[in-house]
Coordinates of C-alpha atoms and ligand atoms in Angstrom, one line a residue:
M1 CA 0.0 0.0 0.0
Q2 CA 2.9 2.4 0.8
A3 CA 4.3 1.8 -2.7
F4 CA 0.9 2.7 -4.2
Y5 CA 0.6 5.9 -2.3
T6 CA 4.2 6.9 -3.1
L7 CA 2.8 7.6 -6.6
A8 CA -1.0 7.9 -6.0
T9 CA -0.7 10.8 -3.5
E10 CA -0.1 12.9 -6.6
D11 CA -3.6 12.1 -7.8
Y12 CA -5.1 13.8 -4.7
R13 CA -2.6 16.7 -4.8
Q14 CA -3.5 17.4 -8.4
L15 CA -7.2 17.3 -7.5
A16 CA -6.8 19.6 -4.5
V17 CA -5.2 22.3 -6.7
A18 CA -7.5 21.8 -9.7
R19 CA -10.1 24.2 -8.4
D20 CA -10.9 26.6 -5.6
W21 CA -12.4 24.1 -3.1
A22 CA -12.3 26.6 -0.3
S23 CA -14.5 28.9 -2.3
D24 CA -16.8 25.9 -3.2
L25 CA -17.1 25.0 0.5
R26 CA -17.9 28.6 1.4
T27 CA -20.4 28.9 -1.3
Y28 CA -22.4 25.8 -0.3
A29 CA -22.2 26.3 3.4
V30 CA -25.3 27.1 5.4
D31 CA -25.0 29.0 8.7
G32 CA -21.2 28.6 8.9
R33 CA -21.1 24.9 8.3
V34 CA -21.1 22.7 5.3
R35 CA -22.3 19.1 5.4
V36 CA -20.2 16.9 3.2
L37 CA -20.7 13.3 2.1
D38 CA -17.4 11.6 1.3
V39 CA -18.4 8.7 -1.0
A40 CA -16.1 5.7 -0.9
C41 CA -13.9 7.6 1.5
G42 CA -11.0 5.1 1.5
S43 CA -8.2 6.3 3.7
G44 CA -9.0 10.0 3.5
K45 CA -6.4 11.0 1.0
F46 CA -8.5 13.7 -0.5
P47 CA -9.3 15.6 2.8
T48 CA -5.6 15.1 3.6
A49 CA -4.7 16.8 0.3
L50 CA -7.1 19.6 0.9
L51 CA -5.6 20.3 4.3
A52 CA -2.1 20.3 2.8
A53 CA -3.2 22.8 0.1
G54 CA -4.7 25.0 2.9
L55 CA -8.3 25.6 4.0
P56 CA -9.6 28.6 6.0
A57 CA -10.9 27.9 9.5
E58 CA -14.4 28.5 8.4
P59 CA -16.8 27.1 7.4
T60 CA -16.7 24.0 9.6
I61 CA -16.8 21.0 7.3
E62 CA -18.9 18.3 8.8
V63 CA -18.0 15.1 7.0
D64 CA -20.1 11.9 6.7
L65 CA -17.9 9.0 5.7
L66 CA -19.3 6.4 3.4
D67 CA -17.5 3.2 2.6
P68 CA -18.4 -0.6 2.8
S69 CA -15.1 -1.1 4.7
A70 CA -15.1 -0.3 8.4
F71 CA -11.2 -0.2 8.2
S72 CA -11.4 2.6 5.6
I73 CA -13.9 4.6 7.6
A74 CA -11.6 4.4 10.7
E75 CA -8.6 5.5 8.6
A76 CA -10.4 8.4 7.0
R77 CA -11.8 9.5 10.3
A78 CA -8.2 9.6 11.7
V79 CA -7.0 12.1 9.2
L80 CA -9.8 14.6 9.7
A81 CA -8.5 17.8 11.3
P82 CA -10.1 21.3 11.6
P83 CA -11.9 22.7 9.7
F84 CA -13.0 19.1 9.1
V85 CA -15.1 17.5 11.8
A86 CA -16.1 13.8 11.7
A87 CA -19.9 13.5 11.6
G88 CA -21.8 10.4 10.4
E89 CA -20.4 7.0 9.4
H90 CA -22.1 4.8 6.8
E91 CA -20.6 1.3 6.4
V92 CA -22.5 0.5 3.2
F93 CA -22.1 0.3 -0.6
L94 CA -23.2 3.5 -2.3
Q95 CA -25.9 1.5 -4.1
D96 CA -27.5 0.8 -0.7
F97 CA -27.3 4.3 0.6
D98 CA -30.5 6.2 1.1
A99 CA -30.4 9.8 2.4
P100 CA -32.2 12.1 0.0
G101 CA -31.6 15.8 0.2
V102 CA -29.3 15.7 3.2
Y103 CA -25.9 17.1 2.1
D104 CA -24.6 20.5 0.9
V105 CA -21.7 18.8 -0.9
A106 CA -21.0 15.2 -2.0
W107 CA -17.7 14.1 -3.5
A108 CA -16.3 10.8 -4.7
T109 CA -12.6 11.1 -5.5
H110 CA -10.9 8.3 -7.4
A111 CA -13.5 6.2 -5.6
L112 CA -16.0 4.6 -8.0
Y113 CA -13.7 2.2 -10.0
A114 CA -14.9 -0.8 -8.2
V115 CA -18.6 -0.1 -8.5
P116 CA -19.7 -2.7 -11.1
P117 CA -20.9 -1.2 -14.4
A118 CA -24.3 -2.8 -13.9
Q119 CA -24.8 -1.0 -10.5
L120 CA -23.2 2.3 -11.5
A121 CA -26.5 4.0 -12.4
D122 CA -28.1 3.0 -9.2
G123 CA -25.0 4.0 -7.1
V124 CA -24.6 7.4 -8.8
S125 CA -28.3 8.2 -8.5
K126 CA -28.0 7.7 -4.7
M127 CA -25.2 10.2 -4.6
V128 CA -27.1 12.7 -6.7
A129 CA -30.2 12.3 -4.6
A130 CA -28.2 12.8 -1.3
L131 CA -27.7 16.4 -2.3
R132 CA -30.1 19.1 -1.1
P133 CA -31.5 21.3 -3.8
G134 CA -28.7 23.7 -4.9
G135 CA -26.0 21.4 -3.4
F136 CA -22.7 20.7 -5.1
G137 CA -21.5 17.3 -6.4
A138 CA -18.0 16.3 -7.5
V139 CA -16.6 13.1 -8.9
A140 CA -12.9 12.6 -9.8
Q141 CA -12.2 9.6 -12.0
A142 CA -9.7 8.5 -14.5
G143 CA -10.7 8.6 -18.2
T144 CA -10.3 5.6 -20.5
R145 CA -7.0 6.8 -21.9
S146 CA -5.6 7.3 -18.4
H147 CA -3.1 5.0 -16.7
Y148 CA -5.5 3.3 -14.2
L149 CA -8.0 2.3 -16.9
A150 CA -5.5 1.5 -19.6
F151 CA -3.4 -0.6 -17.2
Y152 CA -6.4 -2.5 -15.9
E153 CA -7.5 -3.3 -19.4
A154 CA -4.1 -4.7 -20.2
Y155 CA -4.2 -6.7 -16.9
R156 CA -7.6 -8.2 -17.7
A157 CA -6.5 -9.1 -21.3
T158 CA -3.2 -10.7 -20.0
F159 CA -3.9 -12.2 -16.7
A160 CA -7.5 -12.1 -15.6
P161 CA -10.1 -12.2 -18.4
D162 CA -13.0 -12.8 -16.0
V163 CA -12.6 -9.8 -13.7
T164 CA -15.1 -7.0 -13.9
P165 CA -13.7 -4.0 -15.8
Y166 CA -13.1 -0.8 -13.9
T167 CA -15.7 2.0 -14.2
D168 CA -14.3 4.9 -16.1
A169 CA -14.9 8.7 -16.0
E170 CA -16.9 8.6 -19.2
G171 CA -19.2 6.0 -17.8
V172 CA -19.6 7.9 -14.5
A173 CA -20.5 11.1 -16.4
D174 CA -23.1 9.2 -18.5
A175 CA -24.6 7.8 -15.3
L176 CA -24.7 11.2 -13.6
R177 CA -26.4 12.7 -16.6
G178 CA -28.9 9.8 -16.6
A179 CA -29.6 10.7 -12.9
G180 CA -30.4 14.2 -13.9
A181 CA -27.1 16.0 -13.0
R182 CA -26.0 18.8 -15.4
T183 CA -22.4 18.1 -15.4
D184 CA -19.2 20.1 -16.2
V185 CA -16.0 18.2 -16.9
Q186 CA -12.5 19.5 -16.2
E187 CA -9.7 17.3 -17.5
I188 CA -6.5 17.1 -15.4
H189 CA -3.4 15.9 -17.1
Y190 CA -0.2 14.9 -15.2
R191 CA 2.4 12.2 -15.0
T192 CA 3.8 10.1 -12.1
G193 CA 6.8 7.8 -12.1
S194 CA 9.6 6.1 -10.4
A195 CA 13.0 4.5 -11.0
D196 CA 12.5 2.2 -8.0
R197 CA 11.4 -1.2 -9.3
G198 CA 10.0 -2.1 -5.9
V199 CA 7.8 1.0 -5.8
V200 CA 6.7 0.4 -9.4
E201 CA 5.8 -3.2 -8.7
G202 CA 3.9 -2.4 -5.6
F203 CA 2.1 0.5 -7.3
L204 CA 1.1 -1.7 -10.3
Q205 CA 0.0 -4.6 -8.2
R206 CA -2.3 -2.3 -6.2
C207 CA -3.6 -0.9 -9.4
A208 CA -4.7 -4.4 -10.3
F209 CA -5.6 -5.5 -6.7
D210 CA -3.4 -8.5 -7.4
D211 CA -0.1 -9.0 -5.7
T212 CA 0.6 -12.4 -7.3
V213 CA 2.0 -11.1 -10.6
P214 CA 5.6 -9.9 -10.3
L215 CA 6.8 -6.9 -12.3
E216 CA 9.0 -9.3 -14.4
R217 CA 5.9 -11.2 -15.6
M218 CA 4.0 -8.0 -16.4
E219 CA 7.0 -6.8 -18.5
A220 CA 7.1 -10.1 -20.4
E221 CA 3.6 -11.2 -21.2
G222 CA 0.9 -10.2 -23.7
P223 CA -0.8 -6.8 -23.9
M224 CA 0.6 -6.0 -20.4
A225 CA 4.1 -6.1 -21.8
V226 CA 3.1 -3.8 -24.7
Y227 CA 1.4 -1.4 -22.3
L228 CA 4.4 -1.2 -19.9
Q229 CA 6.9 -0.8 -22.8
G230 CA 5.1 2.4 -23.6
C231 CA 5.6 3.6 -20.0
R232 CA 9.4 3.1 -20.0
R233 CA 11.7 6.1 -20.2
A234 CA 15.0 5.7 -22.0
D235 CA 16.8 5.1 -18.6
G236 CA 14.5 2.2 -17.8
S237 CA 12.5 4.1 -15.2
Y238 CA 8.7 4.2 -15.4
E239 CA 6.3 7.1 -16.2
F240 CA 2.5 6.8 -16.1
V241 CA 0.3 9.2 -18.0
H242 CA -2.9 10.3 -16.2
E243 CA -6.0 12.0 -17.4
A244 CA -8.4 12.5 -14.5
H245 CA -11.8 13.9 -15.1
L246 CA -13.2 16.2 -12.4
I247 CA -17.0 16.1 -13.0
T248 CA -19.0 18.6 -11.1
W249 CA -22.7 19.7 -10.9
V250 CA -25.1 21.7 -8.9
H251 CA -28.2 19.8 -7.9
A252 CA -31.4 21.1 -9.4
Ligands
SAM1 C1 -9.3 4.2 -3.8 S1 -10.4 4.2 -2.5 C2 -11.0 5.9 -2.5 C3 -10.0 6.8 -1.9 C4 -10.6 8.0 -1.2 N1 -11.4 8.9 -2.1 C5 -9.5 8.9 -0.5 O1 -9.7 10.1 -0.5 O2 -8.6 8.3 0.0 C6 -11.8 3.3 -3.0 C7 -12.8 2.9 -1.9 O3 -14.0 2.5 -2.6 C8 -14.7 1.6 -1.7 N2 -15.7 1.0 -2.4 C9 -15.7 -0.1 -3.2 N3 -16.9 -0.4 -3.7 C10 -17.7 0.6 -3.3 C11 -19.1 0.8 -3.4 N4 -19.9 0.1 -4.2 N5 -19.7 1.9 -2.8 C12 -18.9 2.7 -2.0 N6 -17.6 2.5 -1.8 C13 -17.0 1.4 -2.4 C14 -13.5 0.8 -1.2 O4 -13.8 0.1 0.1 C15 -12.4 1.8 -1.0 O5 -12.2 2.2 0.3

């Protein structure tokens, strides 16, 4: 996991500086507080990145953490520092969450990859419905050309043809529009990389949720070898190309 976040921390840093979140939180606050739903909160890397980028002391950001993993909720809660305040906890899948009209802001940051395509519309509609009228929604997700998606397609084709594909940003945006959200999309382009083969191996294994395939096999077999060849610099180190889509909307 540490190897993964050696590179993936950049995903959240890029997101935190991609727009004026402090202004958003101020805009959607009511009476000095803003109620936020953090969908698929993971280990709280996004609030961590917002804190590192700098947030004013007000408004108070009351965060409800949603994740099917109790471990993730505990990890995310542990990183919350003022102006964040831990509020509710929801140990559920997004598809099973039902809290219409409750939140000023709902975000899901690099969070929806594992929602199966067949359940995406249902899950996304729960997120849209959780916003109060005039509330603000944001989803950050890699597009199909981006490393996480391109890598996982190569992984599926080479090692695991039966696994469910990752959900991509284009699919999320379609699902959001299907749920009635009038979306704007901002593309964020950046690169991450490392010359440390241990870090690269750990990062890629986590991208696939499979630590049984060593880097040497990835570099040698099928479509995965072709994909990774395209990620090699002349000196043999790796560089991964990212295209994150930041999808936002204001709830009608
Ligand atoms: C990469 S993490 C998200 C990282 C997080 N946004 C952050 O700031 O650290 C993905 C999370 O999605 C959760 N998850 C998987 N399927 C889900 C679903 N159907 N509904 C909600 N969360 C889900 C996982 O338990 C995991 O914690």
